[in-house]
Amino acid sequence: VLSLVGSEMCIRDRPMTEENQTKTLPKARKLPSRFRNTIGKYTLKRSSRCVSCGLCAELCPYGVHPRYENYTLPLRPIEHKCIGFKCRENDYYCVDRCPEKALTLRLNPVLETLGDYRWPAEMLIAHWEMAETGELPVGDLEYNLGNSGGGFDKMRFIPPAPENCLNISDEDIDTDVYLNKRNDGRPELSISIPCYGGGMSYGSMALQALVGRARAVRRLNTLTCTGEGGYPKEFIPYADHVITQIATGLFGVREETILYAPVVEFKYAQGAKPGLGGHLLGDKVTPEVAAMRETVVGSSLFSPFPFHSVYSVEDHKKHVDWVKAINPRALVSVKVSTPTDVDMVAVGSYYAGAHIIHIDGSYGGTGAAPDIAKKNIAMPIEYAIPKVHHFLKEEGVRDEICLIASGGIRNAMDVAKAIALGADGVVIGTAELVALECVRCGNCESGRGCARGIASTDHELGRMIAEEYAEQRIVNMYLAWRKQWCELLRQFGMRSIRELVGRSDLLVHLDYLDETERARYQPAPKQQMII
């Protein structure tokens, strides 16, 4: 297996046995796109010169050229499976081997318009492939870095020393995160991957997508969050893996839903719109959403920025104590944005009795607010994580609280970088939607604006997604991510993701290196030019 962060090979060949298998993870299962015309990095066209000899189908190991028995006419190539010009070095390169020269390969011109600087086209396509196969992409796709020009795109892990590489299997590597470090008699809750799903409300998202997320996290032994929209009855079978969120509007908050929850999250602010509160446009307030939120159909819903009952740490403690009294087995999470004094907020939440402090940085997005509210006005998460981590260490309480980060964490290497900066784990939002084939069109706030039916409350569009589809695609993506985490940990001689927490010495920032040192690291990708 080729090193992710260096140029050395790290070989693992020990077979999995009952002794070294620490846990049973779900299995990946290939689940193709729900759309007939998929998007890939390349286009492969077959001209009328094709005589349907079938040679390309025999040659290609990637399944680009499907053929059906007793059907002799040539079928359209499955272009997103093609690894492109990289295949020229192989003797099965179909373009050269075609006896009629009927095949033409080129870069897909759609790449010019797909994605954005943080989620470039190649990163989107790679995540669709991971969600389809459960494996890392085999083609030449850049899925670890974006074009943002800052943040995690400017950070790299240092090259690991080859002698530190461990010869252990993925099953021997522990990716558990402990959510309760307080030893306060409440459940010692842990999750099996260092990620859980961010708050996406019933109203901002299609119900089928939300239930699919809940099904996926149950299989992965992690969590997802209701967001600020109440607790649909469809979540009840997965209640042990669903976080109940209490936000400032108190939409859908009921005592029974708090009793369901293994974790109750207070959302005091969101990184994408700190100081603005929640906003769900009336276009998304259907009769079902209105009933859940106890409001009026078609009316925009606003939640205030602050809890008007909380203006001090003492008031905050009353909130925490309230939830603990209602549900004696629930852990309490506190979600805040990242102002300059976020470290003081974090330590205040610790002394108020919280188990998890969840800091949400400025790169995060939202499907429940108009464009005018989606302003990046909080501290970037890569600055906030070490600030909070080190302050909690100085206060002597870092080992007693779980630090979770979110806000624009897009891929497995972003997760690893956040943990190396000081987080215990991260919350993922957009990447899960990309696994469901989100194209980042930016129309999330409209009831019928989502062309993929993901961030929609429209009944017709919502039926585009099946719960089973959403479940397996999200499971596949996280299993592919776990392969990257295991390889990274193995290279640095670590057996647990917890050993990576706070290891900022393993990171470099390209802006602080001279040209000679910077040349050792992969540059950030440039905007794709189509020729």
Short mmCIF file of C-alpha atoms in Angstrom, two decimals:
data_model
loop_
_atom_site.label_atom_id
_atom_site.label_comp_id
_atom_site.label_asym_id
_atom_site.label_seq_id
_atom_site.Cartn_x
_atom_site.Cartn_y
_atom_site.Cartn_z
CA VAL A 1 0.00 0.00 0.00
CA LEU A 2 1.55 3.28 -1.09
CA SER A 3 2.22 5.80 1.65
CA LEU A 4 -0.35 8.59 1.92
CA VAL A 5 2.07 11.20 3.24
CA GLY A 6 5.54 10.07 2.21
CA SER A 7 7.33 8.28 -0.57
CA GLU A 8 7.99 5.01 1.25
CA MET A 9 6.03 1.79 0.94
CA CYS A 10 4.30 0.51 4.07
CA ILE A 11 3.46 -3.16 3.60
CA ARG A 12 0.95 -5.03 5.69
CA ASP A 13 0.57 -8.74 5.19
CA ARG A 14 -0.58 -10.20 8.48
CA PRO A 15 -3.90 -12.01 8.01
CA MET A 16 -6.84 -11.14 10.22
CA THR A 17 -7.46 -13.70 12.95
CA GLU A 18 -9.91 -13.93 15.83
CA GLU A 19 -7.14 -12.75 18.17
CA ASN A 20 -6.31 -9.54 16.28
CA GLN A 21 -9.82 -8.60 15.19
CA THR A 22 -10.85 -5.93 17.71
CA LYS A 23 -14.31 -5.19 16.35
CA THR A 24 -16.69 -6.07 13.57
CA LEU A 25 -17.26 -3.27 11.09
CA PRO A 26 -19.96 -3.27 8.43
CA LYS A 27 -19.03 -4.51 5.00
CA ALA A 28 -18.90 -2.32 1.95
CA ARG A 29 -21.36 -3.21 -0.78
CA LYS A 30 -21.18 -1.68 -4.21
CA LEU A 31 -24.09 0.63 -4.82
CA PRO A 32 -24.08 2.45 -8.16
CA SER A 33 -25.45 5.88 -8.87
CA ARG A 34 -29.22 6.33 -8.92
CA PHE A 35 -28.84 8.43 -12.07
CA ARG A 36 -28.53 7.01 -15.56
CA ASN A 37 -26.04 9.65 -16.75
CA THR A 38 -23.22 9.78 -14.24
CA ILE A 39 -20.45 12.37 -14.01
CA GLY A 40 -16.81 11.36 -14.25
CA LYS A 41 -13.51 13.10 -14.82
CA TYR A 42 -13.36 11.79 -18.37
CA THR A 43 -15.72 11.26 -21.25
CA LEU A 44 -15.32 8.18 -23.42
CA LYS A 45 -17.28 8.29 -26.66
CA ARG A 46 -17.93 5.45 -29.10
CA SER A 47 -18.40 6.45 -32.73
CA SER A 48 -20.47 4.84 -35.45
CA ARG A 49 -17.37 2.97 -36.64
CA CYS A 50 -17.85 0.52 -33.75
CA VAL A 51 -18.74 -2.99 -34.97
CA SER A 52 -19.51 -4.28 -31.47
CA CYS A 53 -16.67 -6.79 -31.50
CA GLY A 54 -16.60 -6.79 -27.68
CA LEU A 55 -12.82 -6.43 -27.38
CA CYS A 56 -13.04 -3.34 -25.16
CA ALA A 57 -15.36 -5.15 -22.73
CA GLU A 58 -12.92 -8.07 -22.57
CA LEU A 59 -9.92 -5.81 -22.00
CA CYS A 60 -11.22 -3.31 -19.42
CA PRO A 61 -10.86 -4.47 -15.79
CA TYR A 62 -12.91 -1.53 -14.48
CA GLY A 63 -16.25 -2.37 -16.11
CA VAL A 64 -16.33 0.72 -18.34
CA HIS A 65 -17.74 -1.19 -21.33
CA PRO A 66 -20.83 -3.18 -20.28
CA ARG A 67 -22.23 -5.91 -22.50
CA TYR A 68 -25.35 -7.91 -21.97
CA GLU A 69 -25.85 -11.47 -23.10
CA ASN A 70 -27.75 -11.82 -26.36
CA TYR A 71 -27.52 -8.07 -26.92
CA THR A 72 -25.04 -7.33 -29.66
CA LEU A 73 -25.49 -3.57 -30.10
CA PRO A 74 -22.81 -1.46 -28.37
CA LEU A 75 -23.85 0.11 -25.07
CA ARG A 76 -22.82 3.51 -23.80
CA PRO A 77 -19.58 3.33 -21.77
CA ILE A 78 -19.91 3.86 -18.00
CA GLU A 79 -17.63 6.88 -18.11
CA HIS A 80 -17.20 7.56 -14.41
CA LYS A 81 -15.43 4.21 -14.02
CA CYS A 82 -12.75 5.13 -16.56
CA ILE A 83 -9.33 5.96 -15.08
CA GLY A 84 -8.51 8.12 -18.08
CA PHE A 85 -5.14 8.81 -19.67
CA LYS A 86 -3.40 7.02 -16.82
CA CYS A 87 -4.50 3.82 -18.58
CA ARG A 88 -2.17 4.49 -21.53
CA GLU A 89 0.60 2.60 -19.75
CA ASN A 90 -1.49 -0.57 -19.72
CA ASP A 91 -1.78 -3.12 -22.50
CA TYR A 92 -5.56 -3.07 -22.04
CA TYR A 93 -5.93 0.62 -22.99
CA CYS A 94 -9.13 0.38 -25.01
CA VAL A 95 -8.61 3.51 -27.11
CA ASP A 96 -5.41 2.14 -28.68
CA ARG A 97 -6.57 -1.46 -28.85
CA CYS A 98 -9.87 -0.78 -30.59
CA PRO A 99 -9.46 -2.27 -34.09
CA GLU A 100 -11.85 0.29 -35.60
CA LYS A 101 -10.44 3.31 -33.71
CA ALA A 102 -13.99 4.04 -32.60
CA LEU A 103 -13.20 5.29 -29.08
CA THR A 104 -12.30 8.87 -28.09
CA LEU A 105 -11.15 9.86 -24.59
CA ARG A 106 -11.03 13.41 -23.27
CA LEU A 107 -11.41 15.39 -20.09
CA ASN A 108 -15.03 16.02 -19.17
CA PRO A 109 -15.89 19.69 -19.90
CA VAL A 110 -18.37 19.57 -17.02
CA LEU A 111 -15.38 19.90 -14.69
CA GLU A 112 -15.22 23.59 -15.61
CA THR A 113 -18.55 24.26 -13.91
CA LEU A 114 -18.78 21.53 -11.25
CA GLY A 115 -17.86 22.23 -7.64
CA ASP A 116 -16.15 25.21 -6.06
CA TYR A 117 -12.80 26.10 -4.51
CA ARG A 118 -13.39 24.14 -1.32
CA TRP A 119 -15.06 21.20 -3.06
CA PRO A 120 -13.41 20.96 -6.47
CA ALA A 121 -14.86 18.72 -9.15
CA GLU A 122 -12.33 15.94 -8.58
CA MET A 123 -13.09 15.81 -4.86
CA LEU A 124 -16.81 15.48 -5.58
CA ILE A 125 -16.26 12.75 -8.17
CA ALA A 126 -13.90 10.87 -5.85
CA HIS A 127 -16.41 10.92 -3.01
CA TRP A 128 -19.11 9.61 -5.33
CA GLU A 129 -16.77 6.75 -6.22
CA MET A 130 -15.97 6.00 -2.57
CA ALA A 131 -19.69 6.01 -1.75
CA GLU A 132 -20.32 3.65 -4.65
CA THR A 133 -17.55 1.14 -3.92
CA GLY A 134 -16.36 1.55 -0.32
CA GLU A 135 -12.82 1.74 -1.71
CA LEU A 136 -10.43 4.58 -2.43
CA PRO A 137 -10.55 5.84 -6.03
CA VAL A 138 -8.31 4.03 -8.50
CA GLY A 139 -8.08 6.89 -10.98
CA ASP A 140 -6.02 10.08 -10.86
CA LEU A 141 -8.44 12.08 -8.71
CA GLU A 142 -7.29 14.61 -6.11
CA TYR A 143 -9.62 14.06 -3.17
CA ASN A 144 -7.47 15.15 -0.19
CA LEU A 145 -6.89 18.78 -1.15
CA GLY A 146 -9.01 21.59 -2.53
CA ASN A 147 -8.29 24.93 -4.21
CA SER A 148 -9.23 27.20 -1.30
CA GLY A 149 -5.72 28.56 -0.85
CA GLY A 150 -5.82 28.22 2.92
CA GLY A 151 -7.00 26.15 5.86
CA PHE A 152 -6.49 22.40 5.64
CA ASP A 153 -5.51 22.81 1.97
CA LYS A 154 -2.25 24.43 3.11
CA MET A 155 -1.47 21.78 5.76
CA ARG A 156 0.46 18.56 5.22
CA PHE A 157 1.58 15.69 7.38
CA ILE A 158 5.36 15.40 7.59
CA PRO A 159 6.91 12.39 5.81
CA PRO A 160 6.89 9.49 8.30
CA ALA A 161 10.05 7.60 9.18
CA PRO A 162 9.91 4.20 7.41
CA GLU A 163 11.20 2.41 10.50
CA ASN A 164 8.12 3.51 12.46
CA CYS A 165 5.67 1.80 10.11
CA LEU A 166 3.70 -0.95 11.84
CA ASN A 167 3.02 -4.25 10.11
CA ILE A 168 -0.57 -4.58 11.33
CA SER A 169 -3.90 -4.89 9.61
CA ASP A 170 -6.68 -2.32 9.53
CA GLU A 171 -8.68 -4.50 11.94
CA ASP A 172 -5.93 -4.10 14.53
CA ILE A 173 -6.16 -0.30 14.50
CA ASP A 174 -8.53 1.32 16.97
CA THR A 175 -10.54 4.27 15.66
CA ASP A 176 -12.85 4.54 18.69
CA VAL A 177 -13.58 7.91 20.29
CA TYR A 178 -14.76 8.13 23.91
CA LEU A 179 -17.45 10.74 24.42
CA ASN A 180 -17.71 10.62 28.22
CA LYS A 181 -14.45 11.32 30.00
CA ARG A 182 -15.94 12.74 33.19
CA ASN A 183 -16.34 9.46 35.10
CA ASP A 184 -19.64 10.79 36.43
CA GLY A 185 -21.65 7.58 36.43
CA ARG A 186 -23.27 8.22 33.07
CA PRO A 187 -22.75 5.76 30.20
CA GLU A 188 -19.19 5.35 28.93
CA LEU A 189 -20.34 6.04 25.39
CA SER A 190 -17.94 5.53 22.49
CA ILE A 191 -18.21 5.65 18.72
CA SER A 192 -16.27 3.37 16.37
CA ILE A 193 -15.07 6.03 13.93
CA PRO A 194 -13.86 9.55 14.78
CA CYS A 195 -16.88 11.14 13.06
CA TYR A 196 -20.55 11.57 13.67
CA GLY A 197 -23.27 13.24 11.60
CA GLY A 198 -24.02 16.92 12.03
CA GLY A 199 -27.39 18.41 12.81
CA MET A 200 -29.65 18.40 9.75
CA SER A 201 -33.22 19.17 10.57
CA TYR A 202 -36.51 17.69 9.44
CA GLY A 203 -37.42 20.53 7.13
CA SER A 204 -34.01 21.37 5.77
CA MET A 205 -33.60 17.82 4.42
CA ALA A 206 -35.66 15.11 2.79
CA LEU A 207 -36.91 12.65 5.41
CA GLN A 208 -35.63 9.65 3.43
CA ALA A 209 -32.10 11.07 3.49
CA LEU A 210 -32.31 11.72 7.23
CA VAL A 211 -33.52 8.20 8.00
CA GLY A 212 -30.83 6.80 5.71
CA ARG A 213 -28.23 8.65 7.76
CA ALA A 214 -29.66 7.18 10.96
CA ARG A 215 -29.55 3.67 9.50
CA ALA A 216 -25.94 4.19 8.41
CA VAL A 217 -24.67 5.38 11.78
CA ARG A 218 -26.32 2.44 13.52
CA ARG A 219 -24.29 0.08 11.34
CA LEU A 220 -21.12 2.12 11.88
CA ASN A 221 -21.71 2.44 15.64
CA THR A 222 -21.60 6.20 15.62
CA LEU A 223 -24.20 8.99 15.87
CA THR A 224 -26.22 11.45 13.85
CA CYS A 225 -28.09 14.56 14.99
CA THR A 226 -31.70 15.67 14.54
CA GLY A 227 -30.82 19.31 14.03
CA GLU A 228 -33.30 22.02 15.00
CA GLY A 229 -36.42 20.46 13.56
CA GLY A 230 -37.83 17.96 16.01
CA TYR A 231 -37.75 14.19 16.21
CA PRO A 232 -39.67 12.34 13.47
CA LYS A 233 -41.17 9.03 14.57
CA GLU A 234 -39.09 7.35 11.84
CA PHE A 235 -36.00 7.94 14.02
CA ILE A 236 -37.32 5.88 16.93
CA PRO A 237 -35.92 2.49 15.75
CA TYR A 238 -32.46 4.13 15.65
CA ALA A 239 -32.83 6.15 18.85
CA ASP A 240 -29.63 4.83 20.45
CA HIS A 241 -27.67 6.50 17.67
CA VAL A 242 -29.57 9.79 17.27
CA ILE A 243 -28.55 12.98 19.08
CA THR A 244 -31.44 15.24 20.03
CA GLN A 245 -30.64 18.89 19.43
CA ILE A 246 -32.09 21.67 21.55
CA ALA A 247 -31.65 24.98 19.75
CA THR A 248 -32.80 28.49 20.52
CA GLY A 249 -36.15 28.15 18.72
CA LEU A 250 -37.00 24.98 20.67
CA PHE A 251 -38.72 23.63 17.55
CA GLY A 252 -40.00 20.12 18.18
CA VAL A 253 -38.32 19.83 21.57
CA ARG A 254 -40.31 17.53 23.86
CA GLU A 255 -39.52 15.61 27.00
CA GLU A 256 -40.01 12.24 25.29
CA THR A 257 -37.48 13.07 22.58
CA ILE A 258 -34.93 14.01 25.23
CA LEU A 259 -35.58 10.65 26.86
CA TYR A 260 -34.83 8.87 23.59
CA ALA A 261 -31.38 10.39 23.22
CA PRO A 262 -27.97 8.99 24.18
CA VAL A 263 -26.63 12.54 23.69
CA VAL A 264 -28.51 15.84 23.96
CA GLU A 265 -26.91 18.76 22.12
CA PHE A 266 -27.50 22.39 23.00
CA LYS A 267 -26.90 24.49 19.91
CA TYR A 268 -25.96 27.97 21.05
CA ALA A 269 -24.53 29.06 17.68
CA GLN A 270 -23.52 27.76 14.27
CA GLY A 271 -20.25 28.59 12.56
CA ALA A 272 -21.85 29.36 9.21
CA LYS A 273 -24.07 32.08 10.69
CA PRO A 274 -22.99 33.07 14.22
CA GLY A 275 -25.06 35.83 15.72
CA LEU A 276 -27.96 35.19 13.35
CA GLY A 277 -29.85 32.18 14.68
CA GLY A 278 -31.71 29.67 12.54
CA HIS A 279 -33.78 30.47 9.47
CA LEU A 280 -35.97 28.05 7.52
CA LEU A 281 -37.65 29.63 4.52
CA GLY A 282 -41.41 29.22 4.17
CA ASP A 283 -40.96 27.29 0.92
CA LYS A 284 -39.74 24.36 3.03
CA VAL A 285 -42.41 24.49 5.73
CA THR A 286 -44.76 21.78 4.48
CA PRO A 287 -47.75 20.55 6.54
CA GLU A 288 -45.59 17.74 7.98
CA VAL A 289 -42.76 20.11 8.90
CA ALA A 290 -45.20 22.63 10.36
CA ALA A 291 -46.84 19.95 12.51
CA MET A 292 -43.49 18.77 13.85
CA ARG A 293 -42.40 22.33 14.65
CA GLU A 294 -45.86 23.42 15.86
CA THR A 295 -46.05 26.34 13.47
CA VAL A 296 -47.86 27.56 10.34
CA VAL A 297 -47.57 26.03 6.87
CA GLY A 298 -45.62 28.20 4.42
CA SER A 299 -44.32 30.68 7.01
CA SER A 300 -40.59 31.28 7.37
CA LEU A 301 -39.24 30.17 10.72
CA PHE A 302 -36.68 32.14 12.67
CA SER A 303 -34.97 31.11 15.86
CA PRO A 304 -33.31 33.79 17.99
CA PHE A 305 -29.55 33.96 18.17
CA PRO A 306 -29.31 33.47 21.96
CA PHE A 307 -31.24 31.37 24.40
CA HIS A 308 -32.97 34.21 26.19
CA SER A 309 -32.74 32.20 29.38
CA VAL A 310 -28.93 31.97 29.22
CA TYR A 311 -26.70 34.98 29.81
CA SER A 312 -24.01 33.50 32.06
CA VAL A 313 -22.19 30.28 32.84
CA GLU A 314 -24.56 29.83 35.78
CA ASP A 315 -27.55 30.03 33.45
CA HIS A 316 -25.80 27.60 31.12
CA LYS A 317 -25.31 25.17 34.01
CA LYS A 318 -29.06 25.29 34.69
CA HIS A 319 -29.63 24.19 31.10
CA VAL A 320 -27.22 21.28 31.45
CA ASP A 321 -28.70 20.26 34.81
CA TRP A 322 -32.21 20.40 33.31
CA VAL A 323 -31.34 17.83 30.64
CA LYS A 324 -29.46 15.65 33.10
CA ALA A 325 -32.48 15.59 35.39
CA ILE A 326 -34.86 14.62 32.56
CA ASN A 327 -32.60 11.89 31.17
CA PRO A 328 -30.19 10.39 33.71
CA ARG A 329 -28.38 8.37 31.02
CA ALA A 330 -27.84 11.12 28.46
CA LEU A 331 -24.55 12.86 27.79
CA VAL A 332 -24.65 16.60 27.18
CA SER A 333 -23.00 18.25 24.19
CA VAL A 334 -22.65 22.00 23.74
CA LYS A 335 -22.35 23.33 20.19
CA VAL A 336 -20.91 26.82 19.82
CA SER A 337 -19.39 28.87 17.03
CA THR A 338 -15.80 30.06 17.16
CA PRO A 339 -15.49 33.65 18.40
CA THR A 340 -12.10 34.87 19.56
CA ASP A 341 -12.88 33.81 23.13
CA VAL A 342 -14.05 30.30 22.17
CA ASP A 343 -11.49 28.86 24.62
CA MET A 344 -13.24 30.61 27.52
CA VAL A 345 -16.59 29.36 26.27
CA ALA A 346 -15.23 25.81 26.18
CA VAL A 347 -13.90 25.84 29.71
CA GLY A 348 -17.16 27.41 30.90
CA SER A 349 -19.07 24.51 29.37
CA TYR A 350 -16.78 22.05 31.13
CA TYR A 351 -17.49 23.64 34.51
CA ALA A 352 -21.20 23.69 33.67
CA GLY A 353 -21.04 19.90 33.43
CA ALA A 354 -20.95 19.24 29.68
CA HIS A 355 -19.38 16.04 28.38
CA ILE A 356 -18.73 17.27 24.83
CA ILE A 357 -17.74 20.71 23.63
CA HIS A 358 -18.53 20.98 19.91
CA ILE A 359 -16.90 23.94 18.19
CA ASP A 360 -18.23 24.85 14.74
CA GLY A 361 -15.97 26.87 12.45
CA SER A 362 -16.69 29.30 9.69
CA TYR A 363 -16.47 26.97 6.69
CA GLY A 364 -19.62 25.07 7.64
CA GLY A 365 -22.71 25.28 5.49
CA THR A 366 -26.44 25.11 6.08
CA GLY A 367 -29.43 23.98 4.07
CA ALA A 368 -31.86 25.98 6.19
CA ALA A 369 -30.83 29.58 5.57
CA PRO A 370 -30.85 31.99 2.62
CA ASP A 371 -27.63 33.05 0.93
CA ILE A 372 -27.54 36.34 2.82
CA ALA A 373 -27.21 34.43 6.11
CA LYS A 374 -24.42 32.11 4.96
CA LYS A 375 -21.51 34.35 5.89
CA ASN A 376 -18.13 33.04 6.97
CA ILE A 377 -17.80 35.30 9.97
CA ALA A 378 -16.58 32.91 12.65
CA MET A 379 -12.99 31.85 13.31
CA PRO A 380 -11.70 29.20 10.89
CA ILE A 381 -11.77 25.82 12.57
CA GLU A 382 -8.04 25.16 12.11
CA TYR A 383 -7.31 28.13 14.39
CA ALA A 384 -10.01 27.34 16.93
CA ILE A 385 -9.07 23.70 17.56
CA PRO A 386 -5.52 24.25 18.93
CA LYS A 387 -6.66 27.36 20.79
CA VAL A 388 -9.29 25.38 22.71
CA HIS A 389 -7.14 22.25 23.07
CA HIS A 390 -4.20 24.08 24.64
CA PHE A 391 -6.36 26.24 26.90
CA LEU A 392 -8.14 23.19 28.29
CA LYS A 393 -4.75 21.57 28.88
CA GLU A 394 -3.54 24.65 30.75
CA GLU A 395 -6.68 24.51 32.86
CA GLY A 396 -5.96 20.85 33.65
CA VAL A 397 -9.29 19.58 32.31
CA ARG A 398 -8.45 18.46 28.77
CA ASP A 399 -8.61 14.77 29.71
CA GLU A 400 -12.09 15.22 31.20
CA ILE A 401 -13.95 16.61 28.21
CA CYS A 402 -14.38 15.47 24.61
CA LEU A 403 -13.50 18.13 22.04
CA ILE A 404 -15.39 17.78 18.76
CA ALA A 405 -14.77 20.04 15.76
CA SER A 406 -16.82 20.83 12.66
CA GLY A 407 -17.12 23.43 9.96
CA GLY A 408 -15.97 22.50 6.49
CA ILE A 409 -14.24 19.19 7.23
CA ARG A 410 -14.53 17.50 3.85
CA ASN A 411 -12.52 14.29 3.70
CA ALA A 412 -10.52 11.71 5.63
CA MET A 413 -7.31 13.74 5.67
CA ASP A 414 -9.16 16.84 6.94
CA VAL A 415 -10.43 14.66 9.79
CA ALA A 416 -6.90 13.47 10.57
CA LYS A 417 -5.54 17.04 10.48
CA ALA A 418 -8.26 18.25 12.84
CA ILE A 419 -7.43 15.47 15.29
CA ALA A 420 -3.70 16.20 15.06
CA LEU A 421 -4.48 19.84 15.91
CA GLY A 422 -6.22 18.75 19.12
CA ALA A 423 -9.76 17.50 18.46
CA ASP A 424 -10.92 14.09 19.69
CA GLY A 425 -13.22 13.72 16.70
CA VAL A 426 -15.21 15.67 14.15
CA VAL A 427 -18.75 16.23 12.94
CA ILE A 428 -19.47 15.71 9.25
CA GLY A 429 -22.31 17.31 7.31
CA THR A 430 -21.71 18.15 3.65
CA ALA A 431 -19.56 15.10 2.90
CA GLU A 432 -22.46 12.81 3.82
CA LEU A 433 -24.66 14.67 1.35
CA VAL A 434 -21.96 14.42 -1.31
CA ALA A 435 -22.03 10.66 -0.74
CA LEU A 436 -25.69 10.88 -1.78
CA GLU A 437 -24.56 12.59 -5.01
CA CYS A 438 -24.96 16.23 -4.00
CA VAL A 439 -23.42 18.45 -6.70
CA ARG A 440 -22.95 21.52 -4.48
CA CYS A 441 -25.29 23.66 -6.55
CA GLY A 442 -26.06 25.88 -3.56
CA ASN A 443 -29.87 25.81 -3.79
CA CYS A 444 -30.39 24.09 -0.44
CA GLU A 445 -32.67 26.77 0.99
CA SER A 446 -35.39 26.25 -1.61
CA GLY A 447 -38.05 23.60 -1.14
CA ARG A 448 -37.73 22.44 -4.76
CA GLY A 449 -34.24 23.82 -5.43
CA CYS A 450 -32.27 20.62 -4.79
CA ALA A 451 -31.98 18.86 -8.14
CA ARG A 452 -30.87 15.68 -6.39
CA GLY A 453 -33.78 15.57 -3.93
CA ILE A 454 -31.50 15.62 -0.87
CA ALA A 455 -32.14 19.03 0.72
CA SER A 456 -35.79 19.08 -0.27
CA THR A 457 -39.15 18.85 1.47
CA ASP A 458 -40.97 18.33 -1.79
CA HIS A 459 -42.68 14.92 -1.81
CA GLU A 460 -41.90 14.18 -5.45
CA LEU A 461 -38.22 15.11 -5.22
CA GLY A 462 -37.84 13.38 -1.86
CA ARG A 463 -38.85 10.07 -3.42
CA MET A 464 -35.70 10.22 -5.55
CA ILE A 465 -33.82 8.88 -2.52
CA ALA A 466 -34.41 5.50 -0.91
CA GLU A 467 -33.41 4.98 2.72
CA GLU A 468 -31.43 1.85 1.82
CA TYR A 469 -29.52 3.78 -0.83
CA ALA A 470 -28.61 6.61 1.57
CA GLU A 471 -27.59 4.11 4.25
CA GLN A 472 -25.20 2.08 2.11
CA ARG A 473 -23.63 5.05 0.32
CA ILE A 474 -22.75 6.73 3.64
CA VAL A 475 -21.44 3.46 5.09
CA ASN A 476 -19.27 2.96 2.01
CA MET A 477 -17.79 6.46 2.22
CA TYR A 478 -16.79 6.11 5.86
CA LEU A 479 -15.28 2.67 5.26
CA ALA A 480 -13.13 4.18 2.50
CA TRP A 481 -12.11 7.00 4.86
CA ARG A 482 -11.17 4.48 7.52
CA LYS A 483 -8.69 2.88 5.14
CA GLN A 484 -6.90 6.23 4.92
CA TRP A 485 -6.87 6.74 8.69
CA CYS A 486 -5.49 3.26 9.26
CA GLU A 487 -2.73 3.76 6.70
CA LEU A 488 -1.77 7.12 8.20
CA LEU A 489 -1.67 5.78 11.76
CA ARG A 490 0.29 2.72 10.68
CA GLN A 491 2.94 4.90 9.03
CA PHE A 492 3.44 6.95 12.19
CA GLY A 493 3.63 3.84 14.38
CA MET A 494 0.25 4.38 16.05
CA ARG A 495 -2.31 1.75 16.92
CA SER A 496 -5.13 4.09 17.91
CA ILE A 497 -6.63 7.29 16.54
CA ARG A 498 -6.43 8.64 20.10
CA GLU A 499 -2.63 8.66 19.83
CA LEU A 500 -2.95 11.28 17.07
CA VAL A 501 -4.84 13.81 19.24
CA GLY A 502 -2.84 17.01 19.64
CA ARG A 503 0.12 15.81 17.56
CA SER A 504 0.49 19.10 15.73
CA ASP A 505 4.22 18.36 15.51
CA LEU A 506 3.31 15.97 12.69
CA LEU A 507 1.84 18.84 10.63
CA VAL A 508 3.44 21.60 8.60
CA HIS A 509 1.88 24.65 6.99
CA LEU A 510 3.22 25.41 3.53
CA ASP A 511 3.16 29.18 4.09
CA TYR A 512 5.78 28.84 6.81
CA LEU A 513 8.25 26.80 4.74
CA ASP A 514 10.91 28.10 2.41
CA GLU A 515 10.81 27.08 -1.24
CA THR A 516 13.20 24.16 -0.77
CA GLU A 517 11.19 22.65 2.09
CA ARG A 518 7.88 23.33 0.37
CA ALA A 519 9.02 21.34 -2.65
CA ARG A 520 8.96 18.18 -0.52
CA TYR A 521 5.18 18.36 -0.24
CA GLN A 522 2.42 17.96 -2.73
CA PRO A 523 1.21 21.39 -3.88
CA ALA A 524 -2.41 22.34 -3.69
CA PRO A 525 -4.15 21.54 -6.98
CA LYS A 526 -4.68 24.30 -9.47
CA GLN A 527 -8.01 24.99 -11.09
CA GLN A 528 -8.60 22.28 -13.68
CA MET A 529 -8.06 23.55 -17.21
CA ILE A 530 -9.98 21.79 -19.95
CA ILE A 531 -8.14 21.48 -23.27
#
